Coordinates of C-alpha atoms in Angstrom, one line a residue:
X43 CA 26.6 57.8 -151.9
X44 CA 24.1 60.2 -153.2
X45 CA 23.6 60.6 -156.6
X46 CA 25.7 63.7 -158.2
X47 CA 22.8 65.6 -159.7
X48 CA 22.3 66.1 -155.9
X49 CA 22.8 69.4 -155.1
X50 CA 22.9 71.5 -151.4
X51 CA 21.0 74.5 -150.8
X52 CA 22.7 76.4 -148.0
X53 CA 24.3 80.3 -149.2
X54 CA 21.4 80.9 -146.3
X55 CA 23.2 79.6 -143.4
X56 CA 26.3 82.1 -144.6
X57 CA 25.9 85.4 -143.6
X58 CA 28.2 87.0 -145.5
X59 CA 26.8 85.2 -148.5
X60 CA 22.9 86.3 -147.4
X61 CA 23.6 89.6 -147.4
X62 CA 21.3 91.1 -149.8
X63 CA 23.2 94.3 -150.3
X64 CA 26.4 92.6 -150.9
X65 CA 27.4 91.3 -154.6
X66 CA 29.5 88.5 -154.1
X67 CA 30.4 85.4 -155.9
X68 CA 32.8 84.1 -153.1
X69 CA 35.2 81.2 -155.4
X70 CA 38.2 81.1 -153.1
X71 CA 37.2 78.4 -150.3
X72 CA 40.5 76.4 -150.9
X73 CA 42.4 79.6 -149.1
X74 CA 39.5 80.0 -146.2
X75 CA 36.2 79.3 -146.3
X76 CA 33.2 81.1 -145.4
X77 CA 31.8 80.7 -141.8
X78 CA 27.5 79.6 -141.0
X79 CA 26.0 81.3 -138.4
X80 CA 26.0 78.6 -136.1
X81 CA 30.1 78.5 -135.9
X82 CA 30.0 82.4 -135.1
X83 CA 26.6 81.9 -132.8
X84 CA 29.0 79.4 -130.7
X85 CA 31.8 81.4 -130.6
X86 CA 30.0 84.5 -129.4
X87 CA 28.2 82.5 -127.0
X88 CA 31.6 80.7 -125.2
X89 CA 33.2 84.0 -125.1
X90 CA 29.8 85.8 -124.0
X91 CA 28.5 83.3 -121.7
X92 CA 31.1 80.5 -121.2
X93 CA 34.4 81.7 -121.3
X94 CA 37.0 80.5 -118.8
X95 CA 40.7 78.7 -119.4
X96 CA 40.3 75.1 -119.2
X97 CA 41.8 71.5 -117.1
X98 CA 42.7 73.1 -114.0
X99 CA 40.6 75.8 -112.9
X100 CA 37.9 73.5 -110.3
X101 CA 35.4 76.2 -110.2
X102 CA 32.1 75.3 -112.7
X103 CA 32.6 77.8 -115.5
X104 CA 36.4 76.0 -115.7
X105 CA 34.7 72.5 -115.8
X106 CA 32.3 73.6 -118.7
X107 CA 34.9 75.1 -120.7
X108 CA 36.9 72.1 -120.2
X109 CA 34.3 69.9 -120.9
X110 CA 33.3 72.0 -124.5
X111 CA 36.9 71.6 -125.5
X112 CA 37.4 68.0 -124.6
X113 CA 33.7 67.5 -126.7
X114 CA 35.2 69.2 -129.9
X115 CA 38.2 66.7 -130.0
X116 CA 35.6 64.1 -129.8
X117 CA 34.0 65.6 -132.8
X118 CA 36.7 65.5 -134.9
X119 CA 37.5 61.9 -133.8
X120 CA 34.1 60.8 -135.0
X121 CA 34.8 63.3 -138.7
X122 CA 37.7 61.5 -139.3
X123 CA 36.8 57.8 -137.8
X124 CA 39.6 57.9 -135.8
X125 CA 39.9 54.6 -132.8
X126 CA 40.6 57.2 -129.7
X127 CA 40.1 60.9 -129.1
X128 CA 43.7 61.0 -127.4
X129 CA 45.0 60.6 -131.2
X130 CA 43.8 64.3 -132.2
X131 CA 45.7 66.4 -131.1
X132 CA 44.6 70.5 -131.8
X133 CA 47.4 73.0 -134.0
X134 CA 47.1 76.2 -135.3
X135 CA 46.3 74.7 -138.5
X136 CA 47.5 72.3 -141.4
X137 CA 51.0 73.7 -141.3
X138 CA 52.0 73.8 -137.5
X139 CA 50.8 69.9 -137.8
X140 CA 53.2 69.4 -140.0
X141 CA 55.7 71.4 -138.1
X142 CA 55.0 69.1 -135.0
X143 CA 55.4 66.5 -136.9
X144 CA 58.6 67.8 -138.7
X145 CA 60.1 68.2 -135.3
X146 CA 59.0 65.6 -132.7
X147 CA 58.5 62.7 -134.4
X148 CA 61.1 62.9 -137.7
X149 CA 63.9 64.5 -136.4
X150 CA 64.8 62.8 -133.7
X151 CA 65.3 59.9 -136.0
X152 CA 66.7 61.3 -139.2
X153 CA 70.0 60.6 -140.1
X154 CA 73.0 62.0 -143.0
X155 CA 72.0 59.9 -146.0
X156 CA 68.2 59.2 -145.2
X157 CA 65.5 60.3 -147.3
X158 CA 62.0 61.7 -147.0
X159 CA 59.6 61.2 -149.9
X160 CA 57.2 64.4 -151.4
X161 CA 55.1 64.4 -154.4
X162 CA 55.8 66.8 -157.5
X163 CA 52.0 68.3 -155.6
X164 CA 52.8 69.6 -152.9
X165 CA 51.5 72.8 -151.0
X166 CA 54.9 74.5 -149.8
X167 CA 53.6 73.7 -146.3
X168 CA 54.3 70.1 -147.6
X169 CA 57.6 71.4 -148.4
X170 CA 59.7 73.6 -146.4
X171 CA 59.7 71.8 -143.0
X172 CA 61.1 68.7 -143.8
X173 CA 63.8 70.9 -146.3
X174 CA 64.7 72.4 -142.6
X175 CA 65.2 69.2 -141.3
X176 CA 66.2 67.6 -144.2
X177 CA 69.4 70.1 -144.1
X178 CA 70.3 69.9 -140.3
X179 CA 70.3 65.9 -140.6
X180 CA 72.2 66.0 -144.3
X181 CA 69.5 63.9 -145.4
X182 CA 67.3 64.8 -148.7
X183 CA 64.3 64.9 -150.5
X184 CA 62.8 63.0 -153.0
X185 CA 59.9 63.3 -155.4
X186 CA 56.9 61.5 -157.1
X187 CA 57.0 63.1 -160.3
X188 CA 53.6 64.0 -161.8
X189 CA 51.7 64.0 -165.6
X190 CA 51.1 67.0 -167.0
X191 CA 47.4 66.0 -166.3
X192 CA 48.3 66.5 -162.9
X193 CA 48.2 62.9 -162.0
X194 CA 51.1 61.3 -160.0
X195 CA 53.2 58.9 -161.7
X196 CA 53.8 55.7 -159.8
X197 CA 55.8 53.6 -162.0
X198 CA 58.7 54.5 -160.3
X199 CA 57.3 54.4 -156.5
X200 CA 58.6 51.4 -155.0
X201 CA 61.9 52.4 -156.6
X202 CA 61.8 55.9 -155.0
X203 CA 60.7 54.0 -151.4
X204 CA 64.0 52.4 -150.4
X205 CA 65.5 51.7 -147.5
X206 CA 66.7 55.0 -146.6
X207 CA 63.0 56.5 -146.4
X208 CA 62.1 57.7 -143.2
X209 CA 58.7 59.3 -143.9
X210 CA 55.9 59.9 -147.1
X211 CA 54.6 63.1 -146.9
X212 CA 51.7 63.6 -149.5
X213 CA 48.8 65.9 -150.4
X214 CA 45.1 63.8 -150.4
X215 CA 43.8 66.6 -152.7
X216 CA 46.3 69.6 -154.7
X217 CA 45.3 72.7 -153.5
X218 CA 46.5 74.4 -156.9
X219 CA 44.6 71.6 -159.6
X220 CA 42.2 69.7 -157.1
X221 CA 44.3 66.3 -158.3
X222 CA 42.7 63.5 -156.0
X223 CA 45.6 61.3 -155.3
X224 CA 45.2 57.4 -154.8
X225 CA 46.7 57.7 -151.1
X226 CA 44.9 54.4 -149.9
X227 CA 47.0 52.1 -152.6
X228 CA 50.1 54.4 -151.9
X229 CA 50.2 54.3 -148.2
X230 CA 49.7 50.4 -148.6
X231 CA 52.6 50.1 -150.8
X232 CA 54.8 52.5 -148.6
X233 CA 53.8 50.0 -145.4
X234 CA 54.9 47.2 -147.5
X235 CA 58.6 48.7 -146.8
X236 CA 57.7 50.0 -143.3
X237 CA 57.2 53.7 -143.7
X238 CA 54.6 55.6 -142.0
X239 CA 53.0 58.2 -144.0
X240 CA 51.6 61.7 -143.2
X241 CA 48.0 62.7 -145.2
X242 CA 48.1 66.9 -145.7
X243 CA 44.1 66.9 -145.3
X244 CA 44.1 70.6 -145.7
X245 CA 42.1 70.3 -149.2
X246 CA 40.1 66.6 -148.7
X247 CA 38.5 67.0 -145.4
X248 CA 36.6 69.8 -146.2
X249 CA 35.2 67.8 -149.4
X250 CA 34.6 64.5 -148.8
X251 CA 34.4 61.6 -146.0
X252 CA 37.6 61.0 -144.2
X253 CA 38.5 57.3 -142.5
X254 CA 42.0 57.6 -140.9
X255 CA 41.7 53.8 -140.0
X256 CA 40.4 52.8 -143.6
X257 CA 43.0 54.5 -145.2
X258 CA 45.8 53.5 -142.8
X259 CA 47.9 56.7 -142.6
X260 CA 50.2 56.9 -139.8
X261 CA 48.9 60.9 -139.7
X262 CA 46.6 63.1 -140.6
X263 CA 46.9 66.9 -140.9
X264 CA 44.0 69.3 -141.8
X265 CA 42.6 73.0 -140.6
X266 CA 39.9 74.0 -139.2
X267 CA 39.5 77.8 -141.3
X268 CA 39.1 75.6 -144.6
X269 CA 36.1 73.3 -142.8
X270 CA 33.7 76.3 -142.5
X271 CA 35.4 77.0 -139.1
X272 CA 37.7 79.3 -137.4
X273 CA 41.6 80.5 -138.1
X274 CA 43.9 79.4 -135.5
X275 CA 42.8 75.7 -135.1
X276 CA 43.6 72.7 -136.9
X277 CA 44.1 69.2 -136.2
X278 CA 47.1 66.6 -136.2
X279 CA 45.8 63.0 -136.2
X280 CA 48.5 60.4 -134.9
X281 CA 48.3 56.7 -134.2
X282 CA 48.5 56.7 -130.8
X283 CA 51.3 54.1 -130.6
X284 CA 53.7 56.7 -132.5
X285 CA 52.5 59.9 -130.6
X286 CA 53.4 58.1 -127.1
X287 CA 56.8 57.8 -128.4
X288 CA 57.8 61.3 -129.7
X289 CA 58.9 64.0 -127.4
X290 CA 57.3 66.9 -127.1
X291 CA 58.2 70.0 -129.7
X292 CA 56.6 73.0 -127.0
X293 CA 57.3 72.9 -123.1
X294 CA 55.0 74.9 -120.9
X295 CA 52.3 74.5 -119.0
X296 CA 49.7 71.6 -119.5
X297 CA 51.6 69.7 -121.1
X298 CA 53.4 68.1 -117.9
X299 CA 52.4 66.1 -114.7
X300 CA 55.3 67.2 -112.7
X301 CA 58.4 69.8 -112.9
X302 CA 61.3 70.2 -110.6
X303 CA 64.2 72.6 -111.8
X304 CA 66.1 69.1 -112.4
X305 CA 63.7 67.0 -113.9
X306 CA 60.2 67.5 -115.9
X307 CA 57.7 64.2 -116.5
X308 CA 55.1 64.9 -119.6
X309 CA 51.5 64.3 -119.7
X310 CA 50.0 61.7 -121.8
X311 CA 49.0 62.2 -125.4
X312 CA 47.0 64.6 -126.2
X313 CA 48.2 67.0 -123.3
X314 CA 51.7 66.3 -124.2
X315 CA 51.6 68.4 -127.8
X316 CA 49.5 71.1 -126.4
X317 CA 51.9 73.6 -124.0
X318 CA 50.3 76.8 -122.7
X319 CA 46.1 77.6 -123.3
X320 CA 45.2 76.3 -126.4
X321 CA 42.9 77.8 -129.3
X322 CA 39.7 77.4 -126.6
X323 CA 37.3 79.1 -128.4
X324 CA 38.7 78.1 -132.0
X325 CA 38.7 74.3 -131.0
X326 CA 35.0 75.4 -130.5
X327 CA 34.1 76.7 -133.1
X328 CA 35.8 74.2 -134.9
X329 CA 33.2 71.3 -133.3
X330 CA 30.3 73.4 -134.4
X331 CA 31.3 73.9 -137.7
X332 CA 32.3 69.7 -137.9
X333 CA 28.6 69.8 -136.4
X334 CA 27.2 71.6 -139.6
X335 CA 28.9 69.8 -142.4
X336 CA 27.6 66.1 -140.5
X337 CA 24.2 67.5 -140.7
X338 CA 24.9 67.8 -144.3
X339 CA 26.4 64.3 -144.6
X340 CA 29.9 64.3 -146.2
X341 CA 28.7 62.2 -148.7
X342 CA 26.6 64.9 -149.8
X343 CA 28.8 67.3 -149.7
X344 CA 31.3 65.0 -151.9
X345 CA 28.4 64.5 -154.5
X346 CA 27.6 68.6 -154.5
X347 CA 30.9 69.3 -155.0
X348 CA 32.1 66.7 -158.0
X349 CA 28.5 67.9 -159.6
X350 CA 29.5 72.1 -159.4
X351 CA 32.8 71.0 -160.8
X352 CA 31.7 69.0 -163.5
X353 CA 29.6 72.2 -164.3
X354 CA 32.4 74.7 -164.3
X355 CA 34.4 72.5 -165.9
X356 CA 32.0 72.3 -169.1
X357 CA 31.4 75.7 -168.8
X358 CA 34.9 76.7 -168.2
X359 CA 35.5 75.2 -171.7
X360 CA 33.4 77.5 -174.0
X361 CA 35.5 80.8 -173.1
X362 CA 37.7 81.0 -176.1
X363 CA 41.4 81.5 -175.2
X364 CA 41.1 79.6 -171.5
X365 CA 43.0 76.3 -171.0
X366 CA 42.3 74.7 -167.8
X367 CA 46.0 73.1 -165.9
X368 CA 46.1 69.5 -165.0
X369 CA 42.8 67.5 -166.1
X370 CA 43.1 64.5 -163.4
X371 CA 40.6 61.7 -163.9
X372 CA 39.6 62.2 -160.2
X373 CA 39.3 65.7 -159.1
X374 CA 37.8 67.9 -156.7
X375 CA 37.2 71.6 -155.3
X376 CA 39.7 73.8 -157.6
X377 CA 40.2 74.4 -160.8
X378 CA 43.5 76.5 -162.4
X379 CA 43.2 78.0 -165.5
X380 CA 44.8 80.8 -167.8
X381 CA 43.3 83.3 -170.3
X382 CA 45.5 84.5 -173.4
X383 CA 47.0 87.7 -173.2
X384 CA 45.3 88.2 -169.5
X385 CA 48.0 88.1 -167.1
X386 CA 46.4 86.4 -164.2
X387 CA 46.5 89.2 -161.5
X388 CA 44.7 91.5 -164.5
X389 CA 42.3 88.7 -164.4
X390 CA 41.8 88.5 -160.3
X391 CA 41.2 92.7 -160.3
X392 CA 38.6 92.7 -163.0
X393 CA 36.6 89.7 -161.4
X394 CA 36.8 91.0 -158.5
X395 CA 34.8 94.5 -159.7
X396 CA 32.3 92.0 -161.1
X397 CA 31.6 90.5 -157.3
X398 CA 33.7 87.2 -157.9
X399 CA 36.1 87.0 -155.5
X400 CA 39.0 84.1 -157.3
X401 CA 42.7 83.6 -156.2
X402 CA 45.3 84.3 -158.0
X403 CA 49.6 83.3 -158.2
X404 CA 50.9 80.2 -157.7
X405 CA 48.7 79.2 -154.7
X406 CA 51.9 78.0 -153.0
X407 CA 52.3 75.3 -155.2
X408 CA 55.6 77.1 -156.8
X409 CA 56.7 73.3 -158.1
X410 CA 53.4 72.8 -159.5
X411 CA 53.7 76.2 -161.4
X412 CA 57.7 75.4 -162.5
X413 CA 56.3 72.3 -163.8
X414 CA 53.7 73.9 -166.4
X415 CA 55.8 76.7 -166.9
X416 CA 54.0 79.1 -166.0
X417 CA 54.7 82.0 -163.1
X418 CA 50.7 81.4 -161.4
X419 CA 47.1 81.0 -162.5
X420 CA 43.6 82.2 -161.7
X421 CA 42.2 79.3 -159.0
X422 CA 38.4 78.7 -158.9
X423 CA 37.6 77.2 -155.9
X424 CA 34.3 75.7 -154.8
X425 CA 32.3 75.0 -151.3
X426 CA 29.2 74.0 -149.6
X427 CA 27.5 77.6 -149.9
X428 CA 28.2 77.5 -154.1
X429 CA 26.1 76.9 -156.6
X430 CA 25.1 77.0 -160.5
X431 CA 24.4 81.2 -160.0
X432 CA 28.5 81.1 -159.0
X433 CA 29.2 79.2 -162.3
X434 CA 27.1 81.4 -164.9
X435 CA 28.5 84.6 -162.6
X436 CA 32.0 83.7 -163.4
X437 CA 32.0 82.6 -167.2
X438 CA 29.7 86.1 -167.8
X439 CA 32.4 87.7 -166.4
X440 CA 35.4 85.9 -168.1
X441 CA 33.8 86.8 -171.2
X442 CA 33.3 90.1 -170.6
X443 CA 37.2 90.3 -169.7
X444 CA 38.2 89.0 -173.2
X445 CA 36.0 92.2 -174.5
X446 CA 37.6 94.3 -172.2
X447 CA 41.6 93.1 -172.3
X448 CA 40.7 92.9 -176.3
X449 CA 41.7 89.6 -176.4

């Protein structure tokens, strides 16, 4: 890798961010990130120039819109070093992934009594779905308790995996303290006892390089809106051996080789998990913008973005009355903090009159916040298009808050 004093140079290629009549110190890229102009370029241009539905139209525009789509899967095969592009299989994002998953794949084989393992973590998107299946099966949950550093505790994780776990669900990064969990040694334990693991990607792949066959999950969640690319796409990577044997969760069209009113056969993997017209233009979009960040390398963008948090973290540090939650030994992207006697959506409305757009509440991470006790936080999140300026904007304006609040 790089070394971290790296940094990237790119607010340009953002032209929301380049807009010299606009003030704007955008810190909320783990929600949504910003979008360069060659994602929106490619998006004008298929719906300008190159718009038609896609696999079964035979006229030429049909075949090139089929032939962009079927190209963007292959992109995010190579982004995530998956074997086979019939393993990604296009969502509306991180949370219909898990949905699928939730659905086709667990359900079908949960049972009263059987268990399916979260970490103390989790986004609620990590959450709710298998609590929904988890309650029509009369199976339950359990959890990998965490530090008050925000690191998971694993003392007790081969205890926790017995023989009644039917799945691991865990976050690779928290989206409320940026915690980097150890999935590779985690996932190798939980094969030890047989049970395949889902990744949520939703904060890691926009961050840092991603190797589905190095890591050895079973799947591999993440969304396109948080890689510099469009809402309304995101990925579900599967091993191919598993997605062949789960039924479909959608029926419709294109997702089927034959139906009778009797009997319907499904098409292979992908085709089988996407029914109807899928996210054309967003799967698109989401190829150009995997495009920009491998021009970048995602080493680079790793190294950029452990060297602006180090920075905010120092910096963060000199405001009297802050105290930053969770300080994991490996960390990336957000930081959560509080300010005495500032409640946290005080905080968010000020900033945001002094151009810093921050988020604020519990980031859907309500466990997280119940853990610290604490109702939410003010989240500073970091991307590609961020730099030192963003840092120095923010702690001028935290301290002119603590003038202002008269704390």
């Amino acid at each position: 890798m790089n070394s971290p004093a790296e940094t990237i140079s790119c607010k340009q290629d953002f032209p929301l961010l380049a807009d010299p009549d606009r003030r704007l110190h955008y810190l909320d890229s783990a929600a949504s990130t910003q979008k360069p102009e060659t994602v929106i370029e490619a998006l004008t241009r298929f719906y300008s120039r190159d718009y038609a539905n896609i696999h079964r139209g035979v006229y030429d525009l049909s075949a090139q819109a089929t032939e962009s789509y079927e190209n963007a899967r292959e992109k995010v095969r190579v982004f995530l070093s998956a074997g086979e592009s019939r393993e990604i299989i296009f969502t509306r994002g991180t949370t219909e992934s898990i949905n699928l998953l939730a659905r086709a794949f667990l359900r079908p084989r949960l049972r009263e009594g059987d268990e399916i393992l979260l970490s103390a973590l989790e986004h609620h998107s990590n959450i709710v779905p298998w609590q929904i299946v988890a309650a029509e099966a009369g199976a339950r949950i359990r959890v990998i308790p965490m530090s008050s550093r925000g690191e998971l505790l694993l003392d007790s994780l081969d205890e926790l995996m017995g023989p009644k776990t039917r799945l691991l669900a865990l976050a690779h990064v928290s989206n409320a303290l940026g915690s980097v969990n150890p999935v590779k040694d985690i996932i190798a334990r939980a094969h030890e006892k047989g049970i395949p693991v889902l990744l949520d990607g939703a904060q890691s792949a926009p961050h840092m390089p991603v190797n589905v066959q190095d890591l050895d999950c079973d799947f591999f969640a993440f969304s396109g809106h948080k890689c510099y690319g469009p809402t309304g796409i995101g990925v579900l990577y599967g091993r191919a051996e598993l997605l062949e044997k789960m039924e479909p969760w959608q029926g419709g069209g294109d997702m089927i080789l034959s139906v009778s009113f009797e009997k319907s056969q499904y098409a292979e993997i992908p085709a089988k998990f996407e029914a109807g017209t899928p996210p054309i233009a967003q799967a698109i979009g989401l190829g150009a913008a995997l495009d920009y960040l491998q021009g970048i390398g995602m080493d680079r963008v790793y190294q950029h973005g452990l060297r602006l948090q180090e920075e905010a973290l120092l910096r963060l540090r000199e405001v009297p009355g802050l105290s930053i939650l969770g300080e994991a030994r490996e960390r990336i992207a957000s930081i959560s903090f509080l300010m005495d006697g500032i409640h946290p959506h005080d905080l968010g409305t000020f900033l945001d009159q002094h151009g810093i757009a921050i988020r604020t509440g519990h980031h859907c991470a309500q466990p997280v916040m119940d853990f610290f006790g604490v109702p939410g936080t003010t989240r500073a999140s970091f991307g590609l298009y961020n730099d030192s300026e963003d840092v120095d904007a923010l702690v001028d304006a935290l301290h002119k808050a603590r003038e202002f609040f008269r704390v």
